[in-house]
Amino acid sequence: MRVLGVDPGLTRCGIAVVDGGTGRSVRCVAVDVVRTPADAELANRLLAVADALEDWLDRHRPDVVAIERVFSQHNVRTAMGTAQAAGVVALAAARRGLTVAFHTPSEVKAAVTGSGRADKAQVTAMVTRLLGLTEAPRPADAADALALGICHIWRAPMRARLAEAEAKATELARRHKARLAQATSNSPKGTKQ
Amino acid sequence: MRVLGVDPGLTRCGIAVVDGGTGRSVRCVAVDVVRTPADAELANRLLAVADALEDWLDRHRPDVVAIERVFSQHNVRTAMGTAQAAGVVALAAARRGLTVAFHTPSEVKAAVTGSGRADKAQVTAMVTRLLGLTEAPRPADAADALALGICHIWRAPMRARLAEAEAKATELARRHKARLAQATSNSPKGTKQ
């Protein structure tokens, strides 16, 4: 499975392509950070991020686009810009019919370090180790995008099992309801079989 | 000037086209609300909003796209969805080379009611009156999109004057700096002309 991980942002947007192999093996295909000038118009900054993403989708043909889910940040203005960048990334992927998955920062940290509250240095160290890189990816946004890719690859089997279990539960509930409805519709007639 | 006003949202996205005439006259060309199902995938909801917007841009060919600037809301999850919808709207406009302008809710309210803290009923009442509509636009998102259009048309001349004044100030500062640099480079030589 090939995953394009995105740590969304306007000032710096981390983009990485990670391949999943057998077992837990993961490989870094490409990683970079897209930057847009802080003094540019918001719409043009979003366009620059979208254009860069389209280019990466063309070049690397991922199966899935995994995006960091933004909840809130100290700076509301930054959070809004980040959410907007995430929105244009999700849109580009949806236009191509790709699966789009969102992972929270703590899910990503927990996946690569074992702790949802790990700091940036720890995430970078583990990403470097897990991907067998000769040097640590910089800046932190690049490491985060790689961590997102790894997180998605490792969580994908669990997500698939969960989805399967949910589908089974829904089907069981449907059958149970149908039997109940049948029993209720029979009972007023007082017919016992 | 033809403005496409957007009150961004995933559950309900208000879209309106307003034409500015002579003086303060404004005319409603079209207004609607795009809805996407709350249980759909986020990426597909963004795609639905983007597709609807592309369709409106094709049909109405506005000069400007005016979007409500989202700062924060009580519900962080809703605020993020709203910001993402605003992002895909701004992107679609930027891709077509259209001017994109953001107005805060209080700027919009102040433009149409005279008070930045007017309630929804007041905004709807004024939008209905200013556009000479036979009935009030519903829901509130539709009225908000119309109010955005009106707000942009009325603020546009002021924005243009501000931009012109800023450009003049920058040019004056540049000339002043150049003269200063010349004076400084002359003084060590002791040449007085």
mmCIF file of C-alpha atoms in Angstrom:
data_model
loop_
_atom_site.group_PDB
_atom_site.id
_atom_site.type_symbol
_atom_site.label_atom_id
_atom_site.label_comp_id
_atom_site.label_asym_id
_atom_site.label_seq_id
_atom_site.Cartn_x
_atom_site.Cartn_y
_atom_site.Cartn_z
ATOM 1 C CA MET A 1 0.000 0.000 0.000
ATOM 2 C CA ARG A 2 1.295 3.444 -0.937
ATOM 3 C CA VAL A 3 0.217 6.310 1.299
ATOM 4 C CA LEU A 4 0.668 10.025 0.738
ATOM 5 C CA GLY A 5 0.811 11.640 4.174
ATOM 6 C CA VAL A 6 0.095 15.341 4.574
ATOM 7 C CA ASP A 7 0.765 17.548 7.590
ATOM 8 C CA PRO A 8 -1.390 20.432 6.367
ATOM 9 C CA GLY A 9 -0.355 24.054 6.674
ATOM 10 C CA LEU A 10 -0.009 27.267 4.689
ATOM 11 C CA THR A 11 3.418 28.429 5.857
ATOM 12 C CA ARG A 12 4.795 24.900 5.755
ATOM 13 C CA CYS A 13 2.882 21.873 4.451
ATOM 14 C CA GLY A 14 4.655 18.535 4.962
ATOM 15 C CA ILE A 15 4.126 15.971 2.186
ATOM 16 C CA ALA A 16 5.511 12.425 2.192
ATOM 17 C CA VAL A 17 5.016 9.182 0.285
ATOM 18 C CA VAL A 18 5.461 5.967 2.263
ATOM 19 C CA ASP A 19 5.197 2.392 0.968
ATOM 20 C CA GLY A 20 4.117 -0.440 3.230
ATOM 21 C CA GLY A 21 5.804 -3.800 2.680
ATOM 22 C CA THR A 22 5.460 -7.179 4.365
ATOM 23 C CA GLY A 23 4.822 -7.177 8.113
ATOM 24 C CA ARG A 24 5.617 -3.835 9.659
ATOM 25 C CA SER A 25 8.193 -2.755 7.098
ATOM 26 C CA VAL A 26 7.826 0.760 5.699
ATOM 27 C CA ARG A 27 9.828 2.643 3.105
ATOM 28 C CA CYS A 28 10.209 6.366 2.403
ATOM 29 C CA VAL A 29 9.614 7.113 -1.282
ATOM 30 C CA ALA A 30 9.713 10.915 -1.114
ATOM 31 C CA VAL A 31 9.335 13.721 1.391
ATOM 32 C CA ASP A 32 9.268 17.490 1.122
ATOM 33 C CA VAL A 33 7.778 20.638 2.576
ATOM 34 C CA VAL A 34 5.710 23.044 0.495
ATOM 35 C CA ARG A 35 6.013 26.655 1.639
ATOM 36 C CA THR A 36 3.846 29.638 0.743
ATOM 37 C CA PRO A 37 4.697 33.265 1.607
ATOM 38 C CA ALA A 38 2.857 34.613 4.657
ATOM 39 C CA ASP A 39 2.163 37.916 2.898
ATOM 40 C CA ALA A 40 0.442 36.310 -0.114
ATOM 41 C CA GLU A 41 -3.367 36.294 -0.484
ATOM 42 C CA LEU A 42 -4.989 33.359 1.315
ATOM 43 C CA ALA A 43 -6.653 32.085 -1.888
ATOM 44 C CA ASN A 44 -3.298 32.087 -3.718
ATOM 45 C CA ARG A 45 -1.603 30.262 -0.847
ATOM 46 C CA LEU A 46 -4.314 27.571 -1.013
ATOM 47 C CA LEU A 47 -3.819 27.376 -4.776
ATOM 48 C CA ALA A 48 -0.054 26.861 -4.346
ATOM 49 C CA VAL A 49 -0.667 24.023 -1.853
ATOM 50 C CA ALA A 50 -3.294 22.450 -4.149
ATOM 51 C CA ASP A 51 -1.016 22.658 -7.203
ATOM 52 C CA ALA A 52 1.870 21.046 -5.323
ATOM 53 C CA LEU A 53 -0.401 18.259 -4.151
ATOM 54 C CA GLU A 54 -1.763 17.589 -7.647
ATOM 55 C CA ASP A 55 1.832 17.290 -8.825
ATOM 56 C CA TRP A 56 2.659 14.763 -6.073
ATOM 57 C CA LEU A 57 -0.488 12.741 -6.843
ATOM 58 C CA ASP A 58 0.513 12.647 -10.539
ATOM 59 C CA ARG A 59 4.077 11.599 -9.821
ATOM 60 C CA HIS A 60 3.560 9.087 -7.008
ATOM 61 C CA ARG A 61 0.054 7.639 -7.585
ATOM 62 C CA PRO A 62 -0.736 6.789 -3.944
ATOM 63 C CA ASP A 63 -3.621 4.463 -2.947
ATOM 64 C CA VAL A 64 -4.581 6.573 0.043
ATOM 65 C CA VAL A 65 -4.144 10.162 1.209
ATOM 66 C CA ALA A 66 -3.720 10.407 4.997
ATOM 67 C CA ILE A 67 -4.170 13.873 6.504
ATOM 68 C CA GLU A 68 -3.547 15.111 10.020
ATOM 69 C CA ARG A 69 -6.866 15.967 11.630
ATOM 70 C CA VAL A 70 -6.737 19.493 13.013
ATOM 71 C CA PHE A 71 -8.753 20.055 16.154
ATOM 72 C CA SER A 72 -7.581 23.360 17.503
ATOM 73 C CA GLN A 73 -4.400 25.268 18.077
ATOM 74 C CA HIS A 74 -3.363 28.108 20.311
ATOM 75 C CA ASN A 75 -3.624 30.526 17.417
ATOM 76 C CA VAL A 76 -7.151 30.441 15.932
ATOM 77 C CA ARG A 77 -6.005 32.193 12.748
ATOM 78 C CA THR A 78 -3.330 29.543 12.146
ATOM 79 C CA ALA A 79 -5.809 26.756 12.919
ATOM 80 C CA MET A 80 -8.204 28.092 10.288
ATOM 81 C CA GLY A 81 -5.448 28.289 7.661
ATOM 82 C CA THR A 82 -4.391 24.753 8.511
ATOM 83 C CA ALA A 83 -7.977 23.498 8.237
ATOM 84 C CA GLN A 84 -8.351 25.219 4.864
ATOM 85 C CA ALA A 85 -5.134 23.637 3.595
ATOM 86 C CA ALA A 86 -6.403 20.231 4.814
ATOM 87 C CA GLY A 87 -9.663 20.905 2.970
ATOM 88 C CA VAL A 88 -8.029 21.529 -0.413
ATOM 89 C CA VAL A 89 -5.831 18.427 0.048
ATOM 90 C CA ALA A 90 -8.880 16.248 0.841
ATOM 91 C CA LEU A 91 -10.696 17.735 -2.157
ATOM 92 C CA ALA A 92 -7.850 16.926 -4.580
ATOM 93 C CA ALA A 93 -7.792 13.318 -3.345
ATOM 94 C CA ALA A 94 -11.600 12.957 -3.490
ATOM 95 C CA ARG A 95 -11.629 14.291 -7.080
ATOM 96 C CA ARG A 96 -9.364 11.369 -8.035
ATOM 97 C CA GLY A 97 -11.536 8.855 -6.169
ATOM 98 C CA LEU A 98 -8.765 8.128 -3.657
ATOM 99 C CA THR A 99 -9.478 7.044 -0.099
ATOM 100 C CA VAL A 100 -8.962 9.945 2.312
ATOM 101 C CA ALA A 101 -8.215 9.170 5.950
ATOM 102 C CA PHE A 102 -7.768 11.558 8.846
ATOM 103 C CA HIS A 103 -5.616 10.741 11.870
ATOM 104 C CA THR A 104 -5.317 12.867 14.997
ATOM 105 C CA PRO A 105 -1.853 14.031 16.124
ATOM 106 C CA SER A 106 -2.049 11.713 19.143
ATOM 107 C CA GLU A 107 -2.929 8.701 16.954
ATOM 108 C CA VAL A 108 0.102 9.469 14.803
ATOM 109 C CA LYS A 109 2.425 9.930 17.778
ATOM 110 C CA ALA A 110 1.115 6.764 19.439
ATOM 111 C CA ALA A 111 1.622 4.773 16.221
ATOM 112 C CA VAL A 112 5.292 5.656 15.801
ATOM 113 C CA THR A 113 6.484 6.212 19.400
ATOM 114 C CA GLY A 114 4.001 4.258 21.541
ATOM 115 C CA SER A 115 2.898 7.442 23.303
ATOM 116 C CA GLY A 116 0.193 9.867 22.164
ATOM 117 C CA ARG A 117 2.003 12.657 23.996
ATOM 118 C CA ALA A 118 5.476 12.207 22.505
ATOM 119 C CA ASP A 119 7.337 15.399 21.570
ATOM 120 C CA LYS A 120 8.571 16.408 18.115
ATOM 121 C CA ALA A 121 12.124 15.179 18.726
ATOM 122 C CA GLN A 122 10.857 11.718 19.671
ATOM 123 C CA VAL A 123 8.625 11.500 16.587
ATOM 124 C CA THR A 124 11.498 12.578 14.324
ATOM 125 C CA ALA A 125 13.864 10.044 15.951
ATOM 126 C CA MET A 126 11.413 7.166 15.514
ATOM 127 C CA VAL A 127 10.516 8.117 11.929
ATOM 128 C CA THR A 128 14.231 8.183 11.066
ATOM 129 C CA ARG A 129 14.748 4.770 12.666
ATOM 130 C CA LEU A 130 11.589 3.068 11.287
ATOM 131 C CA LEU A 131 12.301 4.195 7.720
ATOM 132 C CA GLY A 132 16.038 3.494 8.000
ATOM 133 C CA LEU A 133 16.939 7.034 6.920
ATOM 134 C CA THR A 134 20.567 8.124 7.000
ATOM 135 C CA GLU A 135 19.621 11.532 8.376
ATOM 136 C CA ALA A 136 16.663 12.937 10.289
ATOM 137 C CA PRO A 137 13.994 14.564 8.099
ATOM 138 C CA ARG A 138 13.776 18.335 8.640
ATOM 139 C CA PRO A 139 11.752 20.420 9.415
ATOM 140 C CA ALA A 140 9.312 18.766 11.857
ATOM 141 C CA ASP A 141 6.509 19.061 9.251
ATOM 142 C CA ALA A 142 8.401 16.661 6.959
ATOM 143 C CA ALA A 143 8.840 14.154 9.800
ATOM 144 C CA ASP A 144 5.142 14.527 10.681
ATOM 145 C CA ALA A 145 4.064 13.788 7.110
ATOM 146 C CA LEU A 146 6.203 10.618 7.136
ATOM 147 C CA ALA A 147 4.777 9.642 10.547
ATOM 148 C CA LEU A 148 1.264 10.054 9.119
ATOM 149 C CA GLY A 149 2.082 7.681 6.273
ATOM 150 C CA ILE A 150 3.484 5.066 8.678
ATOM 151 C CA CYS A 151 0.518 5.530 11.026
ATOM 152 C CA HIS A 152 -1.945 4.914 8.223
ATOM 153 C CA ILE A 153 -0.148 1.817 6.935
ATOM 154 C CA TRP A 154 -0.059 0.272 10.394
ATOM 155 C CA ARG A 155 -3.600 1.218 11.324
ATOM 156 C CA ALA A 156 -5.104 0.198 7.972
ATOM 157 C CA PRO A 157 -5.512 -3.538 8.806
ATOM 158 C CA MET A 158 -7.162 -2.615 12.123
ATOM 159 C CA ARG A 159 -9.453 -0.118 10.376
ATOM 160 C CA ALA A 160 -10.415 -2.777 7.839
ATOM 161 C CA ARG A 161 -11.191 -5.305 10.604
ATOM 162 C CA LEU A 162 -13.238 -2.680 12.471
ATOM 163 C CA ALA A 163 -15.201 -1.801 9.340
ATOM 164 C CA GLU A 164 -15.840 -5.524 8.720
ATOM 165 C CA ALA A 165 -17.005 -6.051 12.323
ATOM 166 C CA GLU A 166 -19.290 -3.023 12.081
ATOM 167 C CA ALA A 167 -20.801 -4.278 8.826
ATOM 168 C CA LYS A 168 -21.403 -7.699 10.447
ATOM 169 C CA ALA A 169 -23.021 -6.098 13.515
ATOM 170 C CA THR A 170 -25.277 -3.972 11.299
ATOM 171 C CA GLU A 171 -26.325 -7.065 9.315
ATOM 172 C CA LEU A 172 -27.041 -9.034 12.531
ATOM 173 C CA ALA A 173 -29.091 -6.128 13.921
ATOM 174 C CA ARG A 174 -31.041 -5.941 10.661
ATOM 175 C CA ARG A 175 -31.841 -9.667 10.753
ATOM 176 C CA HIS A 176 -32.797 -9.524 14.430
ATOM 177 C CA LYS A 177 -35.136 -6.592 13.755
ATOM 178 C CA ALA A 178 -36.703 -8.412 10.806
ATOM 179 C CA ARG A 179 -37.349 -11.531 12.969
ATOM 180 C CA LEU A 180 -38.798 -9.342 15.735
ATOM 181 C CA ALA A 181 -41.077 -7.553 13.266
ATOM 182 C CA GLN A 182 -42.249 -10.906 11.935
ATOM 183 C CA ALA A 183 -42.928 -12.224 15.450
ATOM 184 C CA THR A 184 -44.877 -9.052 16.345
ATOM 185 C CA SER A 185 -46.961 -9.140 13.181
ATOM 186 C CA ASN A 186 -47.789 -12.823 13.902
ATOM 187 C CA SER A 187 -48.656 -12.454 17.583
ATOM 188 C CA PRO A 188 -51.923 -10.413 17.342
ATOM 189 C CA LYS A 189 -53.443 -13.228 15.314
ATOM 190 C CA GLY A 190 -52.724 -15.538 18.237
ATOM 191 C CA THR A 191 -51.272 -18.152 15.947
ATOM 192 C CA LYS A 192 -48.775 -20.368 17.685
ATOM 193 C CA GLN A 193 -46.775 -22.629 15.486
ATOM 194 C CA MET B 1 -19.937 44.466 -10.316
ATOM 195 C CA ARG B 2 -21.213 40.917 -9.854
ATOM 196 C CA VAL B 3 -20.354 39.245 -6.553
ATOM 197 C CA LEU B 4 -20.822 35.621 -5.579
ATOM 198 C CA GLY B 5 -21.275 35.555 -1.799
ATOM 199 C CA VAL B 6 -20.623 32.361 0.136
ATOM 200 C CA ASP B 7 -21.557 31.583 3.735
ATOM 201 C CA PRO B 8 -19.371 28.473 3.963
ATOM 202 C CA GLY B 9 -20.483 25.274 5.639
ATOM 203 C CA LEU B 10 -20.707 21.531 5.127
ATOM 204 C CA THR B 11 -24.235 20.896 6.392
ATOM 205 C CA ARG B 12 -25.564 24.059 4.771
ATOM 206 C CA CYS B 13 -23.517 26.322 2.483
ATOM 207 C CA GLY B 14 -25.274 29.526 1.457
ATOM 208 C CA ILE B 15 -24.494 30.752 -2.085
ATOM 209 C CA ALA B 16 -25.807 33.960 -3.624
ATOM 210 C CA VAL B 17 -25.119 36.138 -6.639
ATOM 211 C CA VAL B 18 -25.662 39.874 -6.199
ATOM 212 C CA ASP B 19 -25.236 42.607 -8.812
ATOM 213 C CA GLY B 20 -24.272 46.133 -7.840
ATOM 214 C CA GLY B 21 -25.883 48.941 -9.831
ATOM 215 C CA THR B 22 -25.574 52.717 -9.694
ATOM 216 C CA GLY B 23 -25.232 54.262 -6.246
ATOM 217 C CA ARG B 24 -26.169 51.848 -3.520
ATOM 218 C CA SER B 25 -28.598 49.777 -5.589
ATOM 219 C CA VAL B 26 -28.172 46.006 -5.387
ATOM 220 C CA ARG B 27 -30.033 43.188 -7.122
ATOM 221 C CA CYS B 28 -30.405 39.510 -6.259
ATOM 222 C CA VAL B 29 -29.547 37.330 -9.258
ATOM 223 C CA ALA B 30 -29.737 33.916 -7.576
ATOM 224 C CA VAL B 31 -29.586 32.398 -4.111
ATOM 225 C CA ASP B 32 -29.564 28.840 -2.813
ATOM 226 C CA VAL B 33 -28.242 26.605 -0.090
ATOM 227 C CA VAL B 34 -26.053 23.590 -0.842
ATOM 228 C CA ARG B 35 -26.500 20.754 1.646
ATOM 229 C CA THR B 36 -24.327 17.698 2.212
ATOM 230 C CA PRO B 37 -25.284 14.727 4.409
ATOM 231 C CA ALA B 38 -23.700 14.772 7.873
ATOM 232 C CA ASP B 39 -22.922 11.039 7.700
ATOM 233 C CA ALA B 40 -20.964 11.304 4.414
ATOM 234 C CA GLU B 41 -17.149 11.221 4.354
ATOM 235 C CA LEU B 42 -15.606 14.672 4.906
ATOM 236 C CA ALA B 43 -13.697 14.536 1.588
ATOM 237 C CA ASN B 44 -16.904 13.741 -0.311
ATOM 238 C CA ARG B 45 -18.760 16.562 1.432
ATOM 239 C CA LEU B 46 -16.013 18.981 0.370
ATOM 240 C CA LEU B 47 -16.228 17.605 -3.170
ATOM 241 C CA ALA B 48 -20.006 18.206 -3.246
ATOM 242 C CA VAL B 49 -19.522 21.826 -2.097
ATOM 243 C CA ALA B 50 -16.711 22.364 -4.640
ATOM 244 C CA ASP B 51 -18.766 20.876 -7.499
ATOM 245 C CA ALA B 52 -21.767 23.074 -6.664
ATOM 246 C CA LEU B 53 -19.538 26.135 -6.563
ATOM 247 C CA GLU B 54 -17.916 25.340 -9.929
ATOM 248 C CA ASP B 55 -21.411 25.058 -11.377
ATOM 249 C CA TRP B 56 -22.395 28.484 -9.975
ATOM 250 C CA LEU B 57 -19.167 30.057 -11.269
ATOM 251 C CA ASP B 58 -19.879 28.608 -14.731
ATOM 252 C CA ARG B 59 -23.471 29.805 -14.780
ATOM 253 C CA HIS B 60 -23.123 33.263 -13.215
ATOM 254 C CA ARG B 61 -19.556 34.386 -14.073
ATOM 255 C CA PRO B 62 -19.031 36.671 -11.055
ATOM 256 C CA ASP B 63 -16.187 39.252 -10.887
ATOM 257 C CA VAL B 64 -15.483 38.563 -7.231
ATOM 258 C CA VAL B 65 -16.070 35.768 -4.731
ATOM 259 C CA ALA B 66 -16.783 37.091 -1.213
ATOM 260 C CA ILE B 67 -16.493 34.546 1.599
ATOM 261 C CA GLU B 68 -17.388 34.858 5.271
ATOM 262 C CA ARG B 69 -14.217 34.769 7.333
ATOM 263 C CA VAL B 70 -14.492 32.109 10.014
ATOM 264 C CA PHE B 71 -12.720 32.923 13.250
ATOM 265 C CA SER B 72 -14.002 30.440 15.755
ATOM 266 C CA GLN B 73 -17.231 28.898 16.835
ATOM 267 C CA HIS B 74 -18.465 27.195 19.981
ATOM 268 C CA ASN B 75 -18.060 23.812 18.314
ATOM 269 C CA VAL B 76 -14.439 23.318 17.172
ATOM 270 C CA ARG B 77 -15.403 20.405 14.923
ATOM 271 C CA THR B 78 -17.985 22.547 13.114
ATOM 272 C CA ALA B 79 -15.514 25.448 12.846
ATOM 273 C CA MET B 80 -12.960 23.175 11.159
ATOM 274 C CA GLY B 81 -15.544 21.889 8.651
ATOM 275 C CA THR B 82 -16.598 25.453 7.910
ATOM 276 C CA ALA B 83 -12.986 26.541 7.401
ATOM 277 C CA GLN B 84 -12.392 23.597 5.070
ATOM 278 C CA ALA B 85 -15.475 24.470 3.016
ATOM 279 C CA ALA B 86 -14.252 28.100 2.835
ATOM 280 C CA GLY B 87 -10.879 26.764 1.673
ATOM 281 C CA VAL B 88 -12.274 24.792 -1.274
ATOM 282 C CA VAL B 89 -14.439 27.775 -2.271
ATOM 283 C CA ALA B 90 -11.427 30.135 -2.225
ATOM 284 C CA LEU B 91 -9.405 27.586 -4.213
ATOM 285 C CA ALA B 92 -12.051 27.288 -6.951
ATOM 286 C CA ALA B 93 -12.154 31.090 -7.302
ATOM 287 C CA ALA B 94 -8.342 31.411 -7.308
ATOM 288 C CA ARG B 95 -8.054 28.715 -10.007
ATOM 289 C CA ARG B 96 -10.191 30.957 -12.237
ATOM 290 C CA GLY B 97 -8.124 34.037 -11.412
ATOM 291 C CA LEU B 98 -11.061 35.697 -9.638
ATOM 292 C CA THR B 99 -10.605 38.158 -6.790
ATOM 293 C CA VAL B 100 -11.341 36.491 -3.460
ATOM 294 C CA ALA B 101 -12.342 38.673 -0.519
ATOM 295 C CA PHE B 102 -13.048 37.682 3.056
ATOM 296 C CA HIS B 103 -15.397 39.631 5.314
ATOM 297 C CA THR B 104 -15.955 38.967 9.002
ATOM 298 C CA PRO B 105 -19.501 38.316 10.247
ATOM 299 C CA SER B 106 -19.492 41.664 12.059
ATOM 300 C CA GLU B 107 -18.394 43.538 8.905
ATOM 301 C CA VAL B 108 -21.286 41.904 7.032
ATOM 302 C CA LYS B 109 -23.823 42.663 9.772
ATOM 303 C CA ALA B 110 -22.584 46.254 10.083
ATOM 304 C CA ALA B 111 -22.822 46.747 6.301
ATOM 305 C CA VAL B 112 -26.461 45.717 6.010
ATOM 306 C CA THR B 113 -27.920 46.660 9.420
ATOM 307 C CA GLY B 114 -25.583 49.359 10.748
ATOM 308 C CA SER B 115 -24.667 47.188 13.730
ATOM 309 C CA GLY B 116 -21.923 44.565 13.887
ATOM 310 C CA ARG B 117 -23.897 42.748 16.558
ATOM 311 C CA ALA B 118 -27.263 42.474 14.776
ATOM 312 C CA ASP B 119 -29.093 39.137 15.082
ATOM 313 C CA LYS B 120 -30.072 36.801 12.246
ATOM 314 C CA ALA B 121 -33.653 38.112 12.044
ATOM 315 C CA GLN B 122 -32.407 41.674 11.584
ATOM 316 C CA VAL B 123 -29.935 40.637 8.865
ATOM 317 C CA THR B 124 -32.667 38.688 7.034
ATOM 318 C CA ALA B 125 -35.095 41.627 7.295
ATOM 319 C CA MET B 126 -32.575 44.119 5.898
ATOM 320 C CA VAL B 127 -31.420 41.786 3.102
ATOM 321 C CA THR B 128 -35.075 41.321 2.066
ATOM 322 C CA ARG B 129 -35.647 45.098 2.084
ATOM 323 C CA LEU B 130 -32.381 46.126 0.368
ATOM 324 C CA LEU B 131 -32.831 43.619 -2.456
ATOM 325 C CA GLY B 132 -36.578 44.313 -2.763
ATOM 326 C CA LEU B 133 -37.449 40.622 -2.373
ATOM 327 C CA THR B 134 -41.111 39.606 -2.133
ATOM 328 C CA GLU B 135 -40.319 37.092 0.589
ATOM 329 C CA ALA B 136 -37.529 36.644 3.120
ATOM 330 C CA PRO B 137 -34.731 34.310 2.005
ATOM 331 C CA ARG B 138 -34.600 31.091 4.055
ATOM 332 C CA PRO B 139 -32.687 29.546 5.743
ATOM 333 C CA ALA B 140 -30.399 32.083 7.466
ATOM 334 C CA ASP B 141 -27.421 30.778 5.428
ATOM 335 C CA ALA B 142 -29.117 32.007 2.226
ATOM 336 C CA ALA B 143 -29.710 35.454 3.762
ATOM 337 C CA ASP B 144 -26.094 35.532 4.993
ATOM 338 C CA ALA B 145 -24.754 34.758 1.504
ATOM 339 C CA LEU B 146 -26.829 37.629 0.083
ATOM 340 C CA ALA B 147 -25.640 39.942 2.878
ATOM 341 C CA LEU B 148 -22.035 39.036 2.017
ATOM 342 C CA GLY B 149 -22.612 40.011 -1.596
ATOM 343 C CA ILE B 150 -24.129 43.371 -0.577
ATOM 344 C CA CYS B 151 -21.345 43.956 1.963
ATOM 345 C CA HIS B 152 -18.664 43.399 -0.665
ATOM 346 C CA ILE B 153 -20.314 45.668 -3.235
ATOM 347 C CA TRP B 154 -20.619 48.495 -0.713
ATOM 348 C CA ARG B 155 -17.163 48.054 0.766
ATOM 349 C CA ALA B 156 -15.407 47.616 -2.583
ATOM 350 C CA PRO B 157 -14.935 51.357 -3.326
ATOM 351 C CA MET B 158 -13.528 51.897 0.180
ATOM 352 C CA ARG B 159 -11.202 48.921 -0.204
ATOM 353 C CA ALA B 160 -10.007 50.267 -3.538
ATOM 354 C CA ARG B 161 -9.317 53.723 -2.032
ATOM 355 C CA LEU B 162 -7.470 52.113 0.882
ATOM 356 C CA ALA B 163 -5.327 50.031 -1.473
ATOM 357 C CA GLU B 164 -4.543 53.154 -3.532
ATOM 358 C CA ALA B 165 -3.584 55.135 -0.414
ATOM 359 C CA GLU B 166 -1.364 52.282 0.765
ATOM 360 C CA ALA B 167 0.356 52.077 -2.614
ATOM 361 C CA LYS B 168 0.973 55.854 -2.533
ATOM 362 C CA ALA B 169 2.372 55.670 1.009
ATOM 363 C CA THR B 170 4.701 52.820 0.013
ATOM 364 C CA GLU B 171 5.933 54.810 -2.999
ATOM 365 C CA LEU B 172 6.530 57.942 -0.869
ATOM 366 C CA ALA B 173 8.424 55.880 1.725
ATOM 367 C CA ARG B 174 10.546 54.339 -1.037
ATOM 368 C CA ARG B 175 11.441 57.789 -2.472
ATOM 369 C CA HIS B 176 12.185 59.191 0.983
ATOM 370 C CA LYS B 177 14.490 56.228 1.728
ATOM 371 C CA ALA B 178 16.266 56.676 -1.610
ATOM 372 C CA ARG B 179 16.879 60.397 -0.924
ATOM 373 C CA LEU B 180 18.114 59.563 2.572
ATOM 374 C CA ALA B 181 20.515 56.931 1.212
ATOM 375 C CA GLN B 182 21.847 59.417 -1.342
ATOM 376 C CA ALA B 183 22.375 62.082 1.337
ATOM 377 C CA THR B 184 24.246 59.594 3.550
ATOM 378 C CA SER B 185 26.476 58.341 0.729
ATOM 379 C CA ASN B 186 27.352 61.963 -0.167
ATOM 380 C CA SER B 187 28.145 63.243 3.330
ATOM 381 C CA PRO B 188 31.417 61.316 4.056
ATOM 382 C CA LYS B 189 32.988 62.875 0.975
ATOM 383 C CA GLY B 190 32.133 66.259 2.398
ATOM 384 C CA THR B 191 30.757 67.430 -0.936
ATOM 385 C CA LYS B 192 28.104 70.028 -0.508
ATOM 386 C CA GLN B 193 26.196 70.956 -3.591
#
